Amino acid sequence: MNVKEIIKDWIPKKLDWYIIRRFISTFFVALFLIILIVIIFDISEKIDDFVSKEVPLKEIVVDYYINFIPYFMNMFAPLFVFITVIFFTSRLAANSEIIAILSCGVSFQRFLRPYIISAALIALVSLSLNLWVIPHANRTRMQFETNYVRDYSGRKASRHNLHYQISPGEFVFIESYSDWNNTGYRFTLEKIEDNRIVSKLTAEQAVWDSTFCGWRLKKYFIREYGAGLEDKVRNGMQLDTVLNLTVADFEKTRDYETQLSQKELNEYINTKVMRGDADIKHALIEKHMRVAMPFSAFILTIIGVALSSRKRRGGIGWNLALGIALSFSYILFQKFSEMFVFTDTMPAWIALWLPNIIYAVIAAVLYRMAPK
């Protein structure tokens, strides 16, 4: 077949449109109903905060719930895809529609095509939400929660033994840092060239000064190491300096990575890699999860069709129960795979794609068994 024939063959026919409409409509109706239920429960939980803080209705609707919907939709998209496929395919099988379709000479592979097209549409929407819509929505939603519901800033009173490479050859060590007064204690800045320390600056305190967006070093001591035996030493009570390190680097909010666009997330990861920051795992997980999760729509669709295309006695109850169990196991495995990243068992991209790989094998086995 040439390219023209392949494209013509993939143009949806009447049967394809029938299945695509059933798939997409069932998916979004189920999603709408569950989101409506979740919003009702969420309002009942937060109503006291809204009333006590006199939150304007416009902010509740526009800033919070409008931005809550895409976040929730994408979080449980794999579950709804699987349940949707199981539900309406089981109905087709129960009504003997699948038997009629296959009896007309349509292969199981051809029967699966409109499902793949529908899964591709859902995966494309999910990927678009992950890359462009949800980061902006999370930023607004979490700011609303911080202002009116509860403190999601995730800031600690103090942190200890902080190491950063703020630029090539410049390393900062802070023994302890306090968020309350934006002050680092036992501050050290080392400059290294050709594997040799050329200067070392130490200070009792490094206090952030917003007036010039820099650090005010108190009781500082600077040693510049010469090529020979002579070193230059100077000290003083106070020194103002500007570094590639700001107070914002210590004020990352909870789930900060989920609020970044893809470009910002990549720059954030590159900065952390350059600085040698150990707290990079959350960012790597977020980066690979944004792509891995939409891809699951294809895998779970194939599994769902393979499991529910056979007519069973007792109706669709068993298929729905099996579908829900498998979809929850996938989501659970996906969350569990994050532990492989935190324990340094696997690189982030392998760990986050591992559930898709394993369930893709399951889908391939069920696909081969389904026509039989």
Coordinates of C-alpha atoms in Angstrom, one line a residue:
M1 CA 0.0 0.0 0.0
N2 CA 1.3 3.5 -0.8
V3 CA 0.9 6.5 1.5
K4 CA -2.3 7.6 -0.2
E5 CA -4.0 4.3 0.3
I6 CA -2.8 4.1 4.0
I7 CA -4.2 7.6 4.7
K8 CA -7.5 6.7 2.9
D9 CA -7.7 3.5 4.9
W10 CA -7.3 5.4 8.2
I11 CA -10.0 7.9 7.4
P12 CA -12.9 7.0 9.8
K13 CA -15.9 5.2 8.4
K14 CA -19.4 5.1 9.7
L15 CA -18.6 2.3 12.1
D16 CA -15.5 4.2 13.3
W17 CA -17.5 7.4 14.0
Y18 CA -20.1 5.3 15.9
I19 CA -17.4 3.9 18.3
I20 CA -15.5 7.2 18.5
R21 CA -18.7 9.0 19.5
R22 CA -19.6 6.4 22.1
F23 CA -16.0 6.4 23.5
I24 CA -15.6 10.2 23.7
S25 CA -19.1 11.0 25.0
T26 CA -19.0 8.3 27.7
F27 CA -15.5 9.4 28.8
F28 CA -16.5 13.1 29.2
V29 CA -19.9 12.3 30.8
A30 CA -18.2 10.1 33.4
L31 CA -15.6 12.7 33.9
F32 CA -18.1 15.5 34.3
L33 CA -20.2 13.5 36.8
I34 CA -17.2 12.6 39.0
I35 CA -15.8 16.1 38.9
L36 CA -19.2 17.5 40.0
I37 CA -19.3 15.1 42.9
V38 CA -15.7 16.0 43.9
I39 CA -16.4 19.7 43.7
I40 CA -19.5 19.3 46.0
F41 CA -17.4 17.4 48.6
D42 CA -14.6 20.0 48.3
I43 CA -17.0 22.9 48.8
S44 CA -18.4 21.2 51.9
E45 CA -14.9 20.7 53.3
K46 CA -13.7 24.3 52.6
I47 CA -16.9 26.3 53.2
D48 CA -15.9 27.4 56.7
D49 CA -12.6 28.8 55.3
F50 CA -14.5 30.6 52.5
V51 CA -17.0 32.1 54.9
S52 CA -14.6 33.0 57.7
K53 CA -12.2 34.8 55.4
E54 CA -14.9 36.4 53.3
V55 CA -13.6 35.1 50.0
P56 CA -15.2 36.7 47.0
L57 CA -17.4 34.3 44.9
K58 CA -15.6 35.3 41.7
E59 CA -12.2 34.2 43.2
I60 CA -13.7 30.9 44.4
V61 CA -15.0 30.1 40.9
V62 CA -12.4 31.6 38.6
D63 CA -9.2 31.3 40.6
Y64 CA -9.9 28.0 42.4
Y65 CA -12.5 25.7 40.8
I66 CA -11.8 26.6 37.2
N67 CA -8.2 25.8 37.8
F68 CA -9.0 22.8 39.9
I69 CA -10.9 21.0 37.1
P70 CA -8.0 20.4 34.6
Y71 CA -5.8 19.3 37.4
F72 CA -8.3 16.7 38.6
M73 CA -9.2 15.7 35.1
N74 CA -5.6 14.9 34.2
M75 CA -4.9 13.2 37.5
F76 CA -7.5 10.5 37.0
A77 CA -7.6 10.4 33.2
P78 CA -6.1 6.8 33.1
L79 CA -8.8 5.6 35.4
F80 CA -11.6 7.2 33.4
V81 CA -10.2 6.0 30.1
F82 CA -10.1 2.4 31.3
I83 CA -13.6 2.5 32.9
T84 CA -15.1 4.1 29.8
V85 CA -13.7 1.5 27.5
I86 CA -14.8 -1.4 29.8
F87 CA -18.2 0.1 30.2
F88 CA -19.3 0.8 26.7
T89 CA -17.4 -2.1 25.1
S90 CA -19.1 -4.5 27.5
R91 CA -22.5 -2.9 26.5
L92 CA -21.6 -3.5 22.8
A93 CA -20.7 -7.2 23.6
A94 CA -23.8 -7.7 25.7
N95 CA -26.0 -6.4 22.8
S96 CA -24.1 -8.8 20.4
E97 CA -23.0 -5.7 18.4
I98 CA -19.3 -6.9 18.4
I99 CA -20.4 -10.3 17.1
A100 CA -22.2 -8.7 14.3
I101 CA -19.3 -6.4 13.4
L102 CA -16.8 -9.3 13.4
S103 CA -19.2 -11.5 11.4
C104 CA -19.2 -9.0 8.6
G105 CA -15.5 -9.7 7.9
V106 CA -14.1 -6.9 10.1
S107 CA -10.9 -8.1 11.8
F108 CA -10.2 -7.5 15.5
Q109 CA -7.3 -5.2 14.5
R110 CA -9.6 -3.1 12.3
F111 CA -12.3 -3.1 15.0
L112 CA -9.7 -1.7 17.4
R113 CA -8.8 1.2 15.1
P114 CA -11.5 3.7 16.3
Y115 CA -10.5 3.0 19.9
I116 CA -6.9 4.0 19.1
I117 CA -8.1 7.2 17.4
S118 CA -10.1 8.1 20.4
A119 CA -7.2 7.2 22.8
A120 CA -5.0 9.4 20.6
L121 CA -7.4 12.4 21.0
I122 CA -7.6 11.9 24.8
A123 CA -3.8 11.5 25.0
L124 CA -3.3 14.7 23.0
V125 CA -5.6 16.7 25.2
S126 CA -3.9 15.2 28.3
L127 CA -0.4 16.1 27.0
S128 CA -1.5 19.6 26.1
L129 CA -3.0 20.1 29.6
N130 CA 0.3 18.8 31.2
L131 CA 2.6 21.0 29.2
W132 CA 0.7 24.3 28.9
V133 CA -2.5 24.5 30.9
I134 CA -2.0 22.8 34.2
P135 CA 1.2 24.5 35.3
H136 CA -0.5 27.9 35.0
A137 CA -3.6 26.6 36.6
N138 CA -1.7 25.1 39.5
R139 CA 0.1 28.4 40.1
T140 CA -3.2 30.2 40.5
R141 CA -4.9 27.4 42.4
M142 CA -2.1 27.0 45.0
Q143 CA -1.8 30.7 45.5
F144 CA -5.6 30.8 46.3
E145 CA -5.1 27.9 48.8
T146 CA -2.2 29.7 50.4
N147 CA -4.2 32.9 50.8
Y148 CA -7.6 31.5 51.9
V149 CA -7.5 27.9 52.8
R150 CA -4.3 26.8 54.4
D151 CA -0.6 27.5 54.2
Y152 CA 0.9 25.5 51.3
S153 CA 4.2 27.3 51.3
G154 CA 5.9 24.3 52.8
R155 CA 8.6 26.6 54.3
K156 CA 10.6 25.3 57.3
A157 CA 11.8 27.3 60.2
S158 CA 15.4 26.3 59.4
R159 CA 17.5 24.1 57.1
H160 CA 20.9 22.8 57.6
N161 CA 24.1 21.9 55.6
L162 CA 23.1 23.5 52.3
H163 CA 25.5 23.1 49.3
Y164 CA 25.1 24.9 46.0
Q165 CA 27.3 25.5 42.9
I166 CA 26.0 28.9 42.0
S167 CA 28.2 29.1 38.9
P168 CA 31.0 27.1 37.3
G169 CA 33.8 27.1 39.9
E170 CA 31.8 28.9 42.6
F171 CA 30.5 26.9 45.6
V172 CA 28.4 28.0 48.5
F173 CA 28.0 26.3 51.8
I174 CA 25.5 27.4 54.5
E175 CA 25.6 25.6 57.8
S176 CA 22.0 26.6 58.6
Y177 CA 19.4 28.9 57.0
S178 CA 16.4 30.5 58.7
D179 CA 13.3 31.4 56.8
W180 CA 12.0 33.7 59.5
N181 CA 14.7 36.4 59.0
N182 CA 16.1 35.3 55.6
T183 CA 19.5 34.7 57.2
G184 CA 22.2 32.1 56.5
Y185 CA 24.6 31.2 59.3
R186 CA 28.3 30.1 58.9
F187 CA 28.4 31.1 55.2
T188 CA 31.2 30.0 53.0
L189 CA 31.9 30.9 49.3
E190 CA 34.8 29.1 47.6
K191 CA 36.1 29.8 44.1
I192 CA 38.0 27.0 42.3
E193 CA 40.0 27.2 39.2
D194 CA 41.9 24.3 37.6
N195 CA 41.1 22.1 40.7
R196 CA 42.7 24.7 43.0
I197 CA 41.0 27.0 45.5
V198 CA 41.8 30.5 44.5
S199 CA 39.7 32.3 47.2
K200 CA 37.6 31.5 50.2
L201 CA 35.1 33.9 51.8
T202 CA 33.5 33.1 55.2
A203 CA 31.0 35.0 57.2
E204 CA 29.2 34.5 60.5
Q205 CA 25.9 35.6 58.9
A206 CA 24.6 36.2 55.4
V207 CA 21.4 38.4 55.5
W208 CA 19.2 38.9 52.5
D209 CA 18.7 42.6 51.7
S210 CA 15.8 43.3 49.3
T211 CA 16.9 46.9 48.8
F212 CA 19.7 45.9 46.5
C213 CA 18.7 42.2 46.0
G214 CA 21.9 40.9 47.5
W215 CA 23.5 39.5 50.6
R216 CA 24.9 41.5 53.6
L217 CA 27.8 39.5 55.0
K218 CA 28.6 40.1 58.7
K219 CA 31.9 39.4 60.3
Y220 CA 33.4 38.3 57.1
F221 CA 36.9 36.9 56.4
I222 CA 38.4 36.6 52.8
R223 CA 41.6 34.6 51.9
E224 CA 42.9 34.8 48.4
Y225 CA 45.4 32.0 47.7
G226 CA 48.4 33.0 45.7
A227 CA 50.5 30.8 43.4
G228 CA 53.4 30.9 45.9
L229 CA 53.4 30.9 49.6
E230 CA 51.9 34.4 50.0
D231 CA 48.1 34.7 50.6
K232 CA 46.1 37.9 50.7
V233 CA 43.8 38.2 53.8
R234 CA 41.3 40.8 54.6
N235 CA 38.3 40.9 57.0
G236 CA 35.7 43.3 58.2
M237 CA 32.4 43.7 60.0
Q238 CA 30.1 44.0 57.0
L239 CA 30.3 43.4 53.2
D240 CA 27.5 43.7 50.6
T241 CA 27.6 41.3 47.7
V242 CA 25.4 40.1 44.9
L243 CA 25.5 36.4 44.1
N244 CA 23.7 34.0 41.7
L245 CA 21.7 32.9 44.7
T246 CA 18.6 34.7 46.0
V247 CA 16.2 34.3 48.8
A248 CA 13.7 32.8 46.3
D249 CA 16.0 29.7 46.1
F250 CA 15.1 29.0 49.7
E251 CA 11.4 29.7 49.4
K252 CA 10.2 27.1 46.9
T253 CA 6.6 26.2 47.7
R254 CA 5.1 22.8 48.0
D255 CA 4.8 21.2 44.6
Y256 CA 6.7 24.1 43.1
E257 CA 7.7 22.0 40.1
T258 CA 4.0 21.4 39.1
Q259 CA 3.7 25.2 38.6
L260 CA 6.4 25.5 36.0
S261 CA 5.9 25.5 32.3
Q262 CA 8.0 22.9 30.4
K263 CA 10.6 25.4 29.4
E264 CA 10.8 26.7 33.0
L265 CA 11.0 23.2 34.4
N266 CA 13.9 22.3 32.1
E267 CA 15.7 25.5 33.1
Y268 CA 15.0 24.7 36.8
I269 CA 16.4 21.2 36.4
N270 CA 19.5 22.5 34.6
T271 CA 20.1 25.0 37.4
K272 CA 19.8 22.3 40.0
V273 CA 22.2 20.0 38.1
M274 CA 24.7 22.8 37.8
R275 CA 24.4 23.5 41.5
G276 CA 24.7 19.9 42.5
D277 CA 21.4 20.2 44.4
A278 CA 20.3 16.9 45.8
D279 CA 16.7 18.0 45.8
I280 CA 16.2 17.4 42.1
K281 CA 14.2 14.2 42.1
H282 CA 10.8 15.9 42.4
A283 CA 11.6 18.0 39.3
L284 CA 12.7 15.0 37.3
I285 CA 9.6 13.0 38.3
E286 CA 7.4 15.9 37.2
K287 CA 9.2 16.2 33.9
H288 CA 8.8 12.6 32.8
M289 CA 5.4 12.1 34.3
R290 CA 3.9 14.8 32.1
V291 CA 4.7 12.7 29.0
A292 CA 4.4 9.2 30.4
M293 CA 0.8 9.6 31.8
P294 CA -0.9 10.6 28.5
F295 CA 0.7 7.7 26.7
S296 CA -1.1 5.3 29.1
A297 CA -4.3 6.1 27.3
F298 CA -3.3 3.8 24.4
I299 CA -2.2 1.0 26.7
L300 CA -5.2 1.0 28.9
T301 CA -7.6 1.3 25.9
I302 CA -6.1 -1.9 24.3
I303 CA -6.3 -3.8 27.7
G304 CA -9.9 -2.6 28.1
V305 CA -11.1 -3.7 24.7
A306 CA -9.3 -7.0 25.0
L307 CA -11.0 -7.7 28.3
S308 CA -14.5 -6.6 27.6
S309 CA -15.0 -7.5 23.9
R310 CA -16.2 -11.0 24.8
K311 CA -19.8 -11.5 25.8
R312 CA -20.1 -12.8 29.3
R313 CA -22.9 -14.3 31.4
G314 CA -24.1 -12.0 34.2
G315 CA -23.7 -8.7 32.3
I316 CA -21.0 -6.1 32.5
G317 CA -20.5 -6.2 36.3
W318 CA -17.5 -8.5 36.2
N319 CA -15.9 -6.4 33.4
L320 CA -16.4 -3.2 35.3
A321 CA -15.0 -4.7 38.5
L322 CA -11.9 -6.0 36.7
G323 CA -11.4 -2.7 34.8
I324 CA -11.6 -0.7 38.0
A325 CA -9.1 -3.0 39.8
L326 CA -6.6 -2.9 36.9
S327 CA -6.8 0.8 36.5
F328 CA -6.3 1.4 40.2
S329 CA -3.4 -1.0 40.1
Y330 CA -1.8 1.0 37.3
I331 CA -2.2 4.3 39.2
L332 CA -0.8 2.7 42.3
F333 CA 2.1 1.2 40.4
Q334 CA 2.8 4.6 38.8
K335 CA 3.0 6.2 42.2
F336 CA 5.0 3.4 43.6
S337 CA 7.5 3.7 40.8
E338 CA 8.4 7.2 42.1
M339 CA 10.0 5.5 45.1
F340 CA 12.6 4.0 42.7
V341 CA 13.7 7.6 41.9
F342 CA 13.9 8.7 45.6
T343 CA 15.9 5.6 46.5
D344 CA 18.2 6.1 43.5
T345 CA 17.3 2.6 42.3
M346 CA 16.6 3.7 38.8
P347 CA 16.9 6.9 36.7
A348 CA 13.8 9.0 36.7
W349 CA 12.9 8.3 33.0
I350 CA 13.1 4.6 33.4
A351 CA 11.1 4.5 36.7
L352 CA 8.3 6.7 35.4
W353 CA 8.0 4.7 32.1
L354 CA 8.2 1.3 33.8
P355 CA 4.5 1.0 34.5
N356 CA 3.8 1.8 30.8
I357 CA 6.3 -0.8 29.7
I358 CA 4.9 -3.5 32.0
Y359 CA 1.3 -2.8 31.1
A360 CA 2.2 -2.5 27.4
V361 CA 3.4 -6.1 27.6
I362 CA 0.2 -7.1 29.4
A363 CA -1.8 -5.3 26.6
A364 CA 0.2 -7.1 23.9
V365 CA -0.6 -10.5 25.5
L366 CA -4.3 -9.7 25.9
Y367 CA -4.5 -8.3 22.4
R368 CA -3.2 -11.6 20.9
M369 CA -5.6 -13.6 23.0
A370 CA -8.6 -11.5 22.3
P371 CA -9.5 -12.6 18.8
K372 CA -9.4 -16.3 20.0

